[in-house]
JSON list of C-alpha atoms in Angstrom, two decimals:
[
{"chain": "A", "resi": 1472, "resn": "GLU", "atom": "CA", "xyz": [68.25, -20.33, 1.36]},
{"chain": "A", "resi": 1473, "resn": "VAL", "atom": "CA", "xyz": [65.10, -22.34, 1.55]},
{"chain": "A", "resi": 1474, "resn": "GLN", "atom": "CA", "xyz": [62.70, -21.54, 4.31]},
{"chain": "A", "resi": 1475, "resn": "LEU", "atom": "CA", "xyz": [59.42, -23.18, 5.08]},
{"chain": "A", "resi": 1476, "resn": "VAL", "atom": "CA", "xyz": [57.50, -21.47, 8.24]},
{"chain": "A", "resi": 1477, "resn": "GLU", "atom": "CA", "xyz": [54.18, -23.06, 9.23]},
{"chain": "A", "resi": 1478, "resn": "SER", "atom": "CA", "xyz": [51.55, -21.51, 11.66]},
{"chain": "A", "resi": 1479, "resn": "GLY", "atom": "CA", "xyz": [48.32, -21.90, 12.56]},
{"chain": "A", "resi": 1480, "resn": "GLY", "atom": "CA", "xyz": [48.17, -24.83, 14.92]},
{"chain": "A", "resi": 1481, "resn": "VAL", "atom": "CA", "xyz": [46.16, -24.76, 18.28]},
{"chain": "A", "resi": 1482, "resn": "VAL", "atom": "CA", "xyz": [44.07, -26.84, 20.70]},
{"chain": "A", "resi": 1483, "resn": "VAL", "atom": "CA", "xyz": [40.97, -27.47, 19.22]},
{"chain": "A", "resi": 1484, "resn": "GLN", "atom": "CA", "xyz": [37.66, -29.55, 20.25]},
{"chain": "A", "resi": 1485, "resn": "PRO", "atom": "CA", "xyz": [36.67, -32.77, 18.51]},
{"chain": "A", "resi": 1486, "resn": "GLY", "atom": "CA", "xyz": [34.72, -32.13, 15.40]},
{"chain": "A", "resi": 1487, "resn": "GLY", "atom": "CA", "xyz": [36.17, -28.65, 15.03]},
{"chain": "A", "resi": 1488, "resn": "SER", "atom": "CA", "xyz": [37.99, -27.16, 12.32]},
{"chain": "A", "resi": 1489, "resn": "LEU", "atom": "CA", "xyz": [41.44, -25.71, 11.63]},
{"chain": "A", "resi": 1490, "resn": "ARG", "atom": "CA", "xyz": [43.50, -23.79, 8.92]},
{"chain": "A", "resi": 1491, "resn": "LEU", "atom": "CA", "xyz": [47.27, -24.44, 8.72]},
{"chain": "A", "resi": 1492, "resn": "SER", "atom": "CA", "xyz": [49.56, -22.10, 6.49]},
{"chain": "A", "resi": 1493, "resn": "CYS", "atom": "CA", "xyz": [53.13, -22.54, 5.28]},
{"chain": "A", "resi": 1494, "resn": "ALA", "atom": "CA", "xyz": [55.29, -19.46, 4.23]},
{"chain": "A", "resi": 1495, "resn": "ALA", "atom": "CA", "xyz": [57.52, -20.37, 1.60]},
{"chain": "A", "resi": 1496, "resn": "SER", "atom": "CA", "xyz": [60.68, -18.54, 0.77]},
{"chain": "A", "resi": 1497, "resn": "GLY", "atom": "CA", "xyz": [64.16, -19.21, -1.14]},
{"chain": "A", "resi": 1498, "resn": "PHE", "atom": "CA", "xyz": [63.07, -21.06, -3.95]},
{"chain": "A", "resi": 1499, "resn": "THR", "atom": "CA", "xyz": [60.70, -20.77, -6.83]},
{"chain": "A", "resi": 1500, "resn": "PHE", "atom": "CA", "xyz": [57.69, -21.93, -5.22]},
{"chain": "A", "resi": 1501, "resn": "ASP", "atom": "CA", "xyz": [55.59, -22.32, -7.94]},
{"chain": "A", "resi": 1502, "resn": "ASP", "atom": "CA", "xyz": [57.99, -24.94, -9.62]},
{"chain": "A", "resi": 1503, "resn": "TYR", "atom": "CA", "xyz": [57.48, -27.41, -7.08]},
{"chain": "A", "resi": 1504, "resn": "ALA", "atom": "CA", "xyz": [54.67, -29.84, -5.37]},
{"chain": "A", "resi": 1505, "resn": "MET", "atom": "CA", "xyz": [54.14, -29.42, -1.84]},
{"chain": "A", "resi": 1506, "resn": "HIS", "atom": "CA", "xyz": [53.25, -31.91, 0.96]},
{"chain": "A", "resi": 1507, "resn": "TRP", "atom": "CA", "xyz": [51.64, -31.88, 4.27]},
{"chain": "A", "resi": 1508, "resn": "VAL", "atom": "CA", "xyz": [53.55, -34.51, 6.54]},
{"chain": "A", "resi": 1509, "resn": "ARG", "atom": "CA", "xyz": [52.60, -35.38, 10.11]},
{"chain": "A", "resi": 1510, "resn": "GLN", "atom": "CA", "xyz": [54.05, -36.83, 13.43]},
{"chain": "A", "resi": 1511, "resn": "ALA", "atom": "CA", "xyz": [51.69, -37.86, 16.16]},
{"chain": "A", "resi": 1512, "resn": "PRO", "atom": "CA", "xyz": [53.53, -37.05, 19.67]},
{"chain": "A", "resi": 1513, "resn": "GLY", "atom": "CA", "xyz": [56.13, -39.72, 20.30]},
{"chain": "A", "resi": 1514, "resn": "LYS", "atom": "CA", "xyz": [55.42, -41.69, 16.68]},
{"chain": "A", "resi": 1515, "resn": "GLY", "atom": "CA", "xyz": [56.97, -41.84, 13.47]},
{"chain": "A", "resi": 1516, "resn": "LEU", "atom": "CA", "xyz": [56.26, -39.81, 10.18]},
{"chain": "A", "resi": 1517, "resn": "GLU", "atom": "CA", "xyz": [52.99, -39.99, 8.32]},
{"chain": "A", "resi": 1518, "resn": "TRP", "atom": "CA", "xyz": [52.63, -38.36, 4.82]},
{"chain": "A", "resi": 1519, "resn": "VAL", "atom": "CA", "xyz": [49.05, -36.34, 4.53]},
{"chain": "A", "resi": 1520, "resn": "SER", "atom": "CA", "xyz": [48.80, -34.55, 1.50]},
{"chain": "A", "resi": 1521, "resn": "LEU", "atom": "CA", "xyz": [50.37, -33.66, -1.68]},
{"chain": "A", "resi": 1522, "resn": "ILE", "atom": "CA", "xyz": [49.42, -30.44, -4.18]},
{"chain": "A", "resi": 1523, "resn": "SER", "atom": "CA", "xyz": [50.90, -30.29, -7.77]},
{"chain": "A", "resi": 1524, "resn": "TRP", "atom": "CA", "xyz": [52.95, -27.21, -8.54]},
{"chain": "A", "resi": 1525, "resn": "ASP", "atom": "CA", "xyz": [49.86, -25.32, -10.08]},
{"chain": "A", "resi": 1526, "resn": "GLY", "atom": "CA", "xyz": [47.04, -26.44, -7.65]},
{"chain": "A", "resi": 1527, "resn": "GLY", "atom": "CA", "xyz": [45.40, -28.35, -10.07]},
{"chain": "A", "resi": 1528, "resn": "SER", "atom": "CA", "xyz": [45.51, -31.88, -8.74]},
{"chain": "A", "resi": 1529, "resn": "THR", "atom": "CA", "xyz": [45.71, -32.95, -4.94]},
{"chain": "A", "resi": 1530, "resn": "TYR", "atom": "CA", "xyz": [46.11, -36.17, -3.07]},
{"chain": "A", "resi": 1531, "resn": "TYR", "atom": "CA", "xyz": [45.37, -37.46, 0.34]},
{"chain": "A", "resi": 1532, "resn": "ALA", "atom": "CA", "xyz": [45.94, -40.25, 2.91]},
{"chain": "A", "resi": 1533, "resn": "ASP", "atom": "CA", "xyz": [42.91, -42.36, 3.35]},
{"chain": "A", "resi": 1534, "resn": "SER", "atom": "CA", "xyz": [43.04, -41.10, 6.85]},
{"chain": "A", "resi": 1535, "resn": "VAL", "atom": "CA", "xyz": [42.07, -37.69, 6.03]},
{"chain": "A", "resi": 1536, "resn": "LYS", "atom": "CA", "xyz": [40.19, -37.96, 2.76]},
{"chain": "A", "resi": 1537, "resn": "GLY", "atom": "CA", "xyz": [37.11, -36.29, 3.03]},
{"chain": "A", "resi": 1538, "resn": "ARG", "atom": "CA", "xyz": [38.13, -33.87, 5.83]},
{"chain": "A", "resi": 1539, "resn": "PHE", "atom": "CA", "xyz": [41.10, -32.24, 4.81]},
{"chain": "A", "resi": 1540, "resn": "THR", "atom": "CA", "xyz": [41.74, -29.87, 1.88]},
{"chain": "A", "resi": 1541, "resn": "ILE", "atom": "CA", "xyz": [45.12, -28.57, 0.79]},
{"chain": "A", "resi": 1542, "resn": "SER", "atom": "CA", "xyz": [45.65, -25.55, -1.55]},
{"chain": "A", "resi": 1543, "resn": "ARG", "atom": "CA", "xyz": [48.13, -23.37, -2.24]},
{"chain": "A", "resi": 1544, "resn": "ASP", "atom": "CA", "xyz": [48.38, -19.54, -3.51]},
{"chain": "A", "resi": 1545, "resn": "ASN", "atom": "CA", "xyz": [51.82, -19.21, -5.93]},
{"chain": "A", "resi": 1546, "resn": "SER", "atom": "CA", "xyz": [51.31, -15.50, -5.72]},
{"chain": "A", "resi": 1547, "resn": "LYS", "atom": "CA", "xyz": [52.00, -15.38, -2.14]},
{"chain": "A", "resi": 1548, "resn": "ASN", "atom": "CA", "xyz": [54.22, -18.56, -2.00]},
{"chain": "A", "resi": 1549, "resn": "SER", "atom": "CA", "xyz": [51.91, -19.97, 0.57]},
{"chain": "A", "resi": 1550, "resn": "LEU", "atom": "CA", "xyz": [50.50, -23.69, 0.85]},
{"chain": "A", "resi": 1551, "resn": "TYR", "atom": "CA", "xyz": [47.52, -24.35, 3.08]},
{"chain": "A", "resi": 1552, "resn": "LEU", "atom": "CA", "xyz": [45.65, -27.37, 4.83]},
{"chain": "A", "resi": 1553, "resn": "GLN", "atom": "CA", "xyz": [42.08, -26.91, 5.79]},
{"chain": "A", "resi": 1554, "resn": "MET", "atom": "CA", "xyz": [41.23, -29.27, 8.45]},
{"chain": "A", "resi": 1555, "resn": "ASN", "atom": "CA", "xyz": [37.60, -30.10, 9.03]},
{"chain": "A", "resi": 1556, "resn": "SER", "atom": "CA", "xyz": [36.05, -32.84, 11.28]},
{"chain": "A", "resi": 1557, "resn": "LEU", "atom": "CA", "xyz": [39.14, -33.13, 13.22]},
{"chain": "A", "resi": 1558, "resn": "ARG", "atom": "CA", "xyz": [39.50, -36.23, 15.42]},
{"chain": "A", "resi": 1559, "resn": "ALA", "atom": "CA", "xyz": [41.81, -36.80, 18.49]},
{"chain": "A", "resi": 1560, "resn": "GLU", "atom": "CA", "xyz": [43.89, -39.25, 16.03]},
{"chain": "A", "resi": 1561, "resn": "ASP", "atom": "CA", "xyz": [44.75, -36.02, 14.01]},
{"chain": "A", "resi": 1562, "resn": "THR", "atom": "CA", "xyz": [46.60, -34.59, 17.12]},
{"chain": "A", "resi": 1563, "resn": "ALA", "atom": "CA", "xyz": [50.26, -34.13, 15.77]},
{"chain": "A", "resi": 1564, "resn": "LEU", "atom": "CA", "xyz": [53.06, -32.05, 14.54]},
{"chain": "A", "resi": 1565, "resn": "TYR", "atom": "CA", "xyz": [52.35, -31.07, 10.87]},
{"chain": "A", "resi": 1566, "resn": "TYR", "atom": "CA", "xyz": [55.17, -30.04, 8.78]},
{"chain": "A", "resi": 1567, "resn": "CYS", "atom": "CA", "xyz": [54.83, -28.79, 5.25]},
{"chain": "A", "resi": 1568, "resn": "ALA", "atom": "CA", "xyz": [57.77, -30.02, 3.10]},
{"chain": "A", "resi": 1569, "resn": "LYS", "atom": "CA", "xyz": [58.96, -29.25, -0.46]},
{"chain": "A", "resi": 1570, "resn": "ASP", "atom": "CA", "xyz": [59.10, -31.83, -3.06]},
{"chain": "A", "resi": 1571, "resn": "MET", "atom": "CA", "xyz": [62.33, -32.78, -4.74]},
{"chain": "A", "resi": 1572, "resn": "GLY", "atom": "CA", "xyz": [61.42, -32.54, -8.09]},
{"chain": "A", "resi": 1573, "resn": "PRO", "atom": "CA", "xyz": [60.51, -29.45, -10.31]},
{"chain": "A", "resi": 1574, "resn": "GLY", "atom": "CA", "xyz": [58.20, -29.28, -12.57]},
{"chain": "A", "resi": 1575, "resn": "ALA", "atom": "CA", "xyz": [56.87, -32.85, -11.77]},
{"chain": "A", "resi": 1576, "resn": "GLU", "atom": "CA", "xyz": [52.94, -32.65, -11.56]},
{"chain": "A", "resi": 1577, "resn": "ARG", "atom": "CA", "xyz": [52.69, -35.40, -8.43]},
{"chain": "A", "resi": 1578, "resn": "GLY", "atom": "CA", "xyz": [56.34, -34.77, -7.43]},
{"chain": "A", "resi": 1579, "resn": "VAL", "atom": "CA", "xyz": [59.02, -37.23, -6.91]},
{"chain": "A", "resi": 1580, "resn": "TYR", "atom": "CA", "xyz": [57.92, -38.04, -3.10]},
{"chain": "A", "resi": 1581, "resn": "TYR", "atom": "CA", "xyz": [61.25, -36.92, -1.93]},
{"chain": "A", "resi": 1582, "resn": "PHE", "atom": "CA", "xyz": [61.19, -34.11, 0.84]},
{"chain": "A", "resi": 1583, "resn": "ASP", "atom": "CA", "xyz": [64.21, -31.99, 0.62]},
{"chain": "A", "resi": 1584, "resn": "TYR", "atom": "CA", "xyz": [63.44, -29.20, 2.90]},
{"chain": "A", "resi": 1585, "resn": "TRP", "atom": "CA", "xyz": [60.94, -29.38, 5.79]},
{"chain": "A", "resi": 1586, "resn": "GLY", "atom": "CA", "xyz": [59.37, -26.40, 8.04]},
{"chain": "A", "resi": 1587, "resn": "GLN", "atom": "CA", "xyz": [59.65, -26.82, 11.84]},
{"chain": "A", "resi": 1588, "resn": "GLY", "atom": "CA", "xyz": [56.19, -27.94, 12.38]},
{"chain": "A", "resi": 1589, "resn": "THR", "atom": "CA", "xyz": [53.04, -26.38, 13.91]},
{"chain": "A", "resi": 1590, "resn": "LEU", "atom": "CA", "xyz": [51.40, -28.53, 16.56]},
{"chain": "A", "resi": 1591, "resn": "VAL", "atom": "CA", "xyz": [47.68, -29.37, 16.23]},
{"chain": "A", "resi": 1592, "resn": "THR", "atom": "CA", "xyz": [45.96, -30.73, 19.42]},
{"chain": "A", "resi": 1593, "resn": "VAL", "atom": "CA", "xyz": [42.23, -31.94, 19.26]},
{"chain": "A", "resi": 1594, "resn": "SER", "atom": "CA", "xyz": [41.15, -32.32, 22.70]},
{"chain": "A", "resi": 1595, "resn": "SER", "atom": "CA", "xyz": [38.05, -31.82, 24.63]},
{"chain": "B", "resi": 1239, "resn": "ASP", "atom": "CA", "xyz": [49.73, -49.57, -0.37]},
{"chain": "B", "resi": 1240, "resn": "ILE", "atom": "CA", "xyz": [53.46, -50.46, 0.07]},
{"chain": "B", "resi": 1241, "resn": "GLN", "atom": "CA", "xyz": [54.67, -50.89, 3.86]},
{"chain": "B", "resi": 1242, "resn": "MET", "atom": "CA", "xyz": [58.33, -50.26, 4.82]},
{"chain": "B", "resi": 1243, "resn": "THR", "atom": "CA", "xyz": [59.31, -52.01, 7.73]},
{"chain": "B", "resi": 1244, "resn": "GLN", "atom": "CA", "xyz": [62.83, -50.70, 9.76]},
{"chain": "B", "resi": 1245, "resn": "SER", "atom": "CA", "xyz": [65.06, -53.10, 11.62]},
{"chain": "B", "resi": 1246, "resn": "PRO", "atom": "CA", "xyz": [66.45, -52.58, 14.49]},
{"chain": "B", "resi": 1247, "resn": "SER", "atom": "CA", "xyz": [63.60, -50.06, 16.12]},
{"chain": "B", "resi": 1248, "resn": "SER", "atom": "CA", "xyz": [66.57, -49.08, 18.11]},
{"chain": "B", "resi": 1249, "resn": "VAL", "atom": "CA", "xyz": [70.39, -49.60, 18.28]},
{"chain": "B", "resi": 1250, "resn": "SER", "atom": "CA", "xyz": [72.93, -48.68, 21.14]},
{"chain": "B", "resi": 1251, "resn": "ALA", "atom": "CA", "xyz": [76.36, -47.92, 19.60]},
{"chain": "B", "resi": 1252, "resn": "SER", "atom": "CA", "xyz": [79.63, -45.85, 20.66]},
{"chain": "B", "resi": 1253, "resn": "VAL", "atom": "CA", "xyz": [81.47, -43.06, 18.45]},
{"chain": "B", "resi": 1254, "resn": "GLY", "atom": "CA", "xyz": [83.53, -44.43, 15.78]},
{"chain": "B", "resi": 1255, "resn": "ASP", "atom": "CA", "xyz": [81.27, -47.49, 15.49]},
{"chain": "B", "resi": 1256, "resn": "ARG", "atom": "CA", "xyz": [80.14, -48.74, 11.92]},
{"chain": "B", "resi": 1257, "resn": "VAL", "atom": "CA", "xyz": [75.92, -48.56, 11.93]},
{"chain": "B", "resi": 1258, "resn": "THR", "atom": "CA", "xyz": [74.01, -50.25, 9.67]},
{"chain": "B", "resi": 1259, "resn": "ILE", "atom": "CA", "xyz": [70.10, -49.96, 9.32]},
{"chain": "B", "resi": 1260, "resn": "THR", "atom": "CA", "xyz": [67.81, -52.09, 7.45]},
{"chain": "B", "resi": 1261, "resn": "CYS", "atom": "CA", "xyz": [64.83, -51.16, 5.66]},
{"chain": "B", "resi": 1262, "resn": "ARG", "atom": "CA", "xyz": [62.71, -53.73, 3.87]},
{"chain": "B", "resi": 1263, "resn": "ALA", "atom": "CA", "xyz": [59.56, -52.55, 1.39]},
{"chain": "B", "resi": 1264, "resn": "SER", "atom": "CA", "xyz": [56.51, -54.87, 1.09]},
{"chain": "B", "resi": 1265, "resn": "GLN", "atom": "CA", "xyz": [56.76, -54.88, -2.72]},
{"chain": "B", "resi": 1266, "resn": "GLY", "atom": "CA", "xyz": [59.81, -53.73, -4.94]},
{"chain": "B", "resi": 1267, "resn": "ILE", "atom": "CA", "xyz": [60.16, -50.16, -5.25]},
{"chain": "B", "resi": 1268, "resn": "SER", "atom": "CA", "xyz": [63.30, -50.26, -7.55]},
{"chain": "B", "resi": 1269, "resn": "SER", "atom": "CA", "xyz": [65.53, -47.39, -6.14]},
{"chain": "B", "resi": 1270, "resn": "TRP", "atom": "CA", "xyz": [62.90, -45.20, -5.07]},
{"chain": "B", "resi": 1271, "resn": "LEU", "atom": "CA", "xyz": [64.06, -45.09, -1.62]},
{"chain": "B", "resi": 1272, "resn": "ALA", "atom": "CA", "xyz": [64.91, -41.94, 0.68]},
{"chain": "B", "resi": 1273, "resn": "TRP", "atom": "CA", "xyz": [66.57, -41.80, 4.21]},
{"chain": "B", "resi": 1274, "resn": "TYR", "atom": "CA", "xyz": [65.91, -39.31, 6.66]},
{"chain": "B", "resi": 1275, "resn": "GLN", "atom": "CA", "xyz": [67.60, -38.20, 10.13]},
{"chain": "B", "resi": 1276, "resn": "GLN", "atom": "CA", "xyz": [65.39, -36.50, 12.59]},
{"chain": "B", "resi": 1277, "resn": "LYS", "atom": "CA", "xyz": [66.91, -35.38, 15.96]},
{"chain": "B", "resi": 1278, "resn": "PRO", "atom": "CA", "xyz": [64.48, -34.44, 18.93]},
{"chain": "B", "resi": 1279, "resn": "GLY", "atom": "CA", "xyz": [62.47, -31.46, 18.60]},
{"chain": "B", "resi": 1280, "resn": "LYS", "atom": "CA", "xyz": [63.73, -31.13, 15.03]},
{"chain": "B", "resi": 1281, "resn": "ALA", "atom": "CA", "xyz": [62.31, -31.66, 11.28]},
{"chain": "B", "resi": 1282, "resn": "PRO", "atom": "CA", "xyz": [63.59, -34.58, 9.54]},
{"chain": "B", "resi": 1283, "resn": "LYS", "atom": "CA", "xyz": [66.65, -34.01, 7.28]},
{"chain": "B", "resi": 1284, "resn": "LEU", "atom": "CA", "xyz": [66.82, -35.64, 4.02]},
{"chain": "B", "resi": 1285, "resn": "LEU", "atom": "CA", "xyz": [70.36, -37.57, 3.92]},
{"chain": "B", "resi": 1286, "resn": "ILE", "atom": "CA", "xyz": [69.87, -39.91, 0.89]},
{"chain": "B", "resi": 1287, "resn": "TYR", "atom": "CA", "xyz": [67.74, -40.27, -2.08]},
{"chain": "B", "resi": 1288, "resn": "ALA", "atom": "CA", "xyz": [67.39, -42.63, -5.03]},
{"chain": "B", "resi": 1289, "resn": "ALA", "atom": "CA", "xyz": [68.63, -45.53, -2.58]},
{"chain": "B", "resi": 1290, "resn": "SER", "atom": "CA", "xyz": [72.36, -44.39, -2.64]},
{"chain": "B", "resi": 1291, "resn": "SER", "atom": "CA", "xyz": [72.73, -40.36, -3.60]},
{"chain": "B", "resi": 1292, "resn": "LEU", "atom": "CA", "xyz": [74.08, -38.64, -1.21]},
{"chain": "B", "resi": 1293, "resn": "GLN", "atom": "CA", "xyz": [71.86, -35.27, -0.69]},
{"chain": "B", "resi": 1294, "resn": "SER", "atom": "CA", "xyz": [73.96, -32.03, -1.16]},
{"chain": "B", "resi": 1295, "resn": "GLY", "atom": "CA", "xyz": [75.90, -31.22, 2.20]},
{"chain": "B", "resi": 1296, "resn": "VAL", "atom": "CA", "xyz": [75.48, -34.56, 3.80]},
{"chain": "B", "resi": 1297, "resn": "PRO", "atom": "CA", "xyz": [78.77, -36.19, 5.28]},
{"chain": "B", "resi": 1298, "resn": "SER", "atom": "CA", "xyz": [80.48, -38.91, 3.32]},
{"chain": "B", "resi": 1299, "resn": "ARG", "atom": "CA", "xyz": [80.16, -41.23, 6.18]},
{"chain": "B", "resi": 1300, "resn": "PHE", "atom": "CA", "xyz": [76.44, -41.90, 5.60]},
{"chain": "B", "resi": 1301, "resn": "SER", "atom": "CA", "xyz": [75.88, -44.33, 2.46]},
{"chain": "B", "resi": 1302, "resn": "GLY", "atom": "CA", "xyz": [73.09, -46.02, 1.21]},
{"chain": "B", "resi": 1303, "resn": "SER", "atom": "CA", "xyz": [72.51, -49.34, -1.05]},
{"chain": "B", "resi": 1304, "resn": "GLY", "atom": "CA", "xyz": [69.90, -51.78, -2.17]},
{"chain": "B", "resi": 1305, "resn": "SER", "atom": "CA", "xyz": [67.16, -52.04, -4.54]},
{"chain": "B", "resi": 1306, "resn": "GLY", "atom": "CA", "xyz": [63.98, -53.97, -5.17]},
{"chain": "B", "resi": 1307, "resn": "THR", "atom": "CA", "xyz": [62.78, -54.53, -1.58]},
{"chain": "B", "resi": 1308, "resn": "ASP", "atom": "CA", "xyz": [65.75, -54.64, 0.56]},
{"chain": "B", "resi": 1309, "resn": "PHE", "atom": "CA", "xyz": [67.94, -51.51, 1.44]},
{"chain": "B", "resi": 1310, "resn": "THR", "atom": "CA", "xyz": [70.50, -50.54, 4.13]},
{"chain": "B", "resi": 1311, "resn": "LEU", "atom": "CA", "xyz": [71.63, -47.14, 5.65]},
{"chain": "B", "resi": 1312, "resn": "THR", "atom": "CA", "xyz": [75.41, -47.55, 6.82]},
{"chain": "B", "resi": 1313, "resn": "ILE", "atom": "CA", "xyz": [77.30, -44.72, 8.79]},
{"chain": "B", "resi": 1314, "resn": "SER", "atom": "CA", "xyz": [80.65, -45.85, 8.60]},
{"chain": "B", "resi": 1315, "resn": "SER", "atom": "CA", "xyz": [82.00, -44.24, 11.60]},
{"chain": "B", "resi": 1316, "resn": "LEU", "atom": "CA", "xyz": [79.28, -42.71, 14.17]},
{"chain": "B", "resi": 1317, "resn": "GLN", "atom": "CA", "xyz": [79.93, -38.95, 15.24]},
{"chain": "B", "resi": 1318, "resn": "PRO", "atom": "CA", "xyz": [78.33, -37.50, 18.22]},
{"chain": "B", "resi": 1319, "resn": "GLU", "atom": "CA", "xyz": [75.99, -35.31, 16.12]},
{"chain": "B", "resi": 1320, "resn": "ASP", "atom": "CA", "xyz": [74.59, -38.77, 14.58]},
{"chain": "B", "resi": 1321, "resn": "PHE", "atom": "CA", "xyz": [72.35, -39.86, 17.50]},
{"chain": "B", "resi": 1322, "resn": "ALA", "atom": "CA", "xyz": [69.09, -39.50, 15.99]},
{"chain": "B", "resi": 1323, "resn": "THR", "atom": "CA", "xyz": [66.47, -41.73, 14.54]},
{"chain": "B", "resi": 1324, "resn": "TYR", "atom": "CA", "xyz": [66.35, -42.28, 11.11]},
{"chain": "B", "resi": 1325, "resn": "TYR", "atom": "CA", "xyz": [63.41, -43.11, 8.74]},
{"chain": "B", "resi": 1326, "resn": "CYS", "atom": "CA", "xyz": [63.43, -44.90, 5.15]},
{"chain": "B", "resi": 1327, "resn": "GLN", "atom": "CA", "xyz": [60.41, -43.67, 3.13]},
{"chain": "B", "resi": 1328, "resn": "GLN", "atom": "CA", "xyz": [59.56, -45.06, -0.41]},
{"chain": "B", "resi": 1329, "resn": "ALA", "atom": "CA", "xyz": [58.96, -42.76, -3.35]},
{"chain": "B", "resi": 1330, "resn": "ASN", "atom": "CA", "xyz": [58.22, -45.75, -5.78]},
{"chain": "B", "resi": 1331, "resn": "SER", "atom": "CA", "xyz": [54.34, -44.92, -5.61]},
{"chain": "B", "resi": 1332, "resn": "PHE", "atom": "CA", "xyz": [51.35, -43.37, -3.99]},
{"chain": "B", "resi": 1333, "resn": "PRO", "atom": "CA", "xyz": [51.15, -43.07, -1.29]},
{"chain": "B", "resi": 1334, "resn": "PRO", "atom": "CA", "xyz": [54.61, -42.30, 0.13]},
{"chain": "B", "resi": 1335, "resn": "ALA", "atom": "CA", "xyz": [55.16, -44.37, 3.04]},
{"chain": "B", "resi": 1336, "resn": "PHE", "atom": "CA", "xyz": [57.67, -44.08, 6.00]},
{"chain": "B", "resi": 1337, "resn": "GLY", "atom": "CA", "xyz": [58.89, -47.13, 7.99]},
{"chain": "B", "resi": 1338, "resn": "GLY", "atom": "CA", "xyz": [58.58, -46.70, 11.79]},
{"chain": "B", "resi": 1339, "resn": "GLY", "atom": "CA", "xyz": [62.07, -45.56, 12.59]},
{"chain": "B", "resi": 1340, "resn": "THR", "atom": "CA", "xyz": [65.19, -46.35, 13.96]},
{"chain": "B", "resi": 1341, "resn": "LYS", "atom": "CA", "xyz": [66.91, -44.68, 17.09]},
{"chain": "B", "resi": 1342, "resn": "VAL", "atom": "CA", "xyz": [70.45, -44.66, 16.92]},
{"chain": "B", "resi": 1343, "resn": "GLU", "atom": "CA", "xyz": [71.49, -44.28, 20.83]},
{"chain": "B", "resi": 1344, "resn": "ILE", "atom": "CA", "xyz": [74.51, -43.82, 22.81]},
{"chain": "B", "resi": 1345, "resn": "LYS", "atom": "CA", "xyz": [76.12, -47.23, 24.19]}
]
């Protein structure tokens, strides 16, 4: 059974930093690109970032480029999101999501499994 | 970037009704489209990918159609567990983008 379990969400002040983690199990982690997708309270879904299966390529939404860094440790079946210079508009539930396409360097952009999310609140 | 527009933003329907949700892309995306269902307090669930391919385990009352810029999600006979918010998402080009969502409510 595929499982994705996020952690690390807390209340942080504007300008602060935070690192989210996602522990994966139930599939061959290093076969798949992985994503972070967020959802502000009461709002829709926003794609945030993508990392290739080997961690060699990373991609970001314009809204987070230069502030967030995605990474992965395939030996630990784990995905990370380092979030710096946080803003109020970054307040959201952050989901990690598995890409559907095995071996595709940038994935196929279909998200077939999602974690339960971890809440990041940016507030003073 | 490609923009995705869903309509309606909400729909009220009864159990047994046929429900259709529309999604329009700002430019052609061939069949690179997915539909997700999200229930309150839960993560989104993939229902359909490649515009019309049913994800494993998804009931056959869900179907998708369309290509290019116009797509539809149809629920042939609405069940109590189908009351949720539905999102379309384009997978044709970077960055992937979601529609604003359609909430299916009980009439």
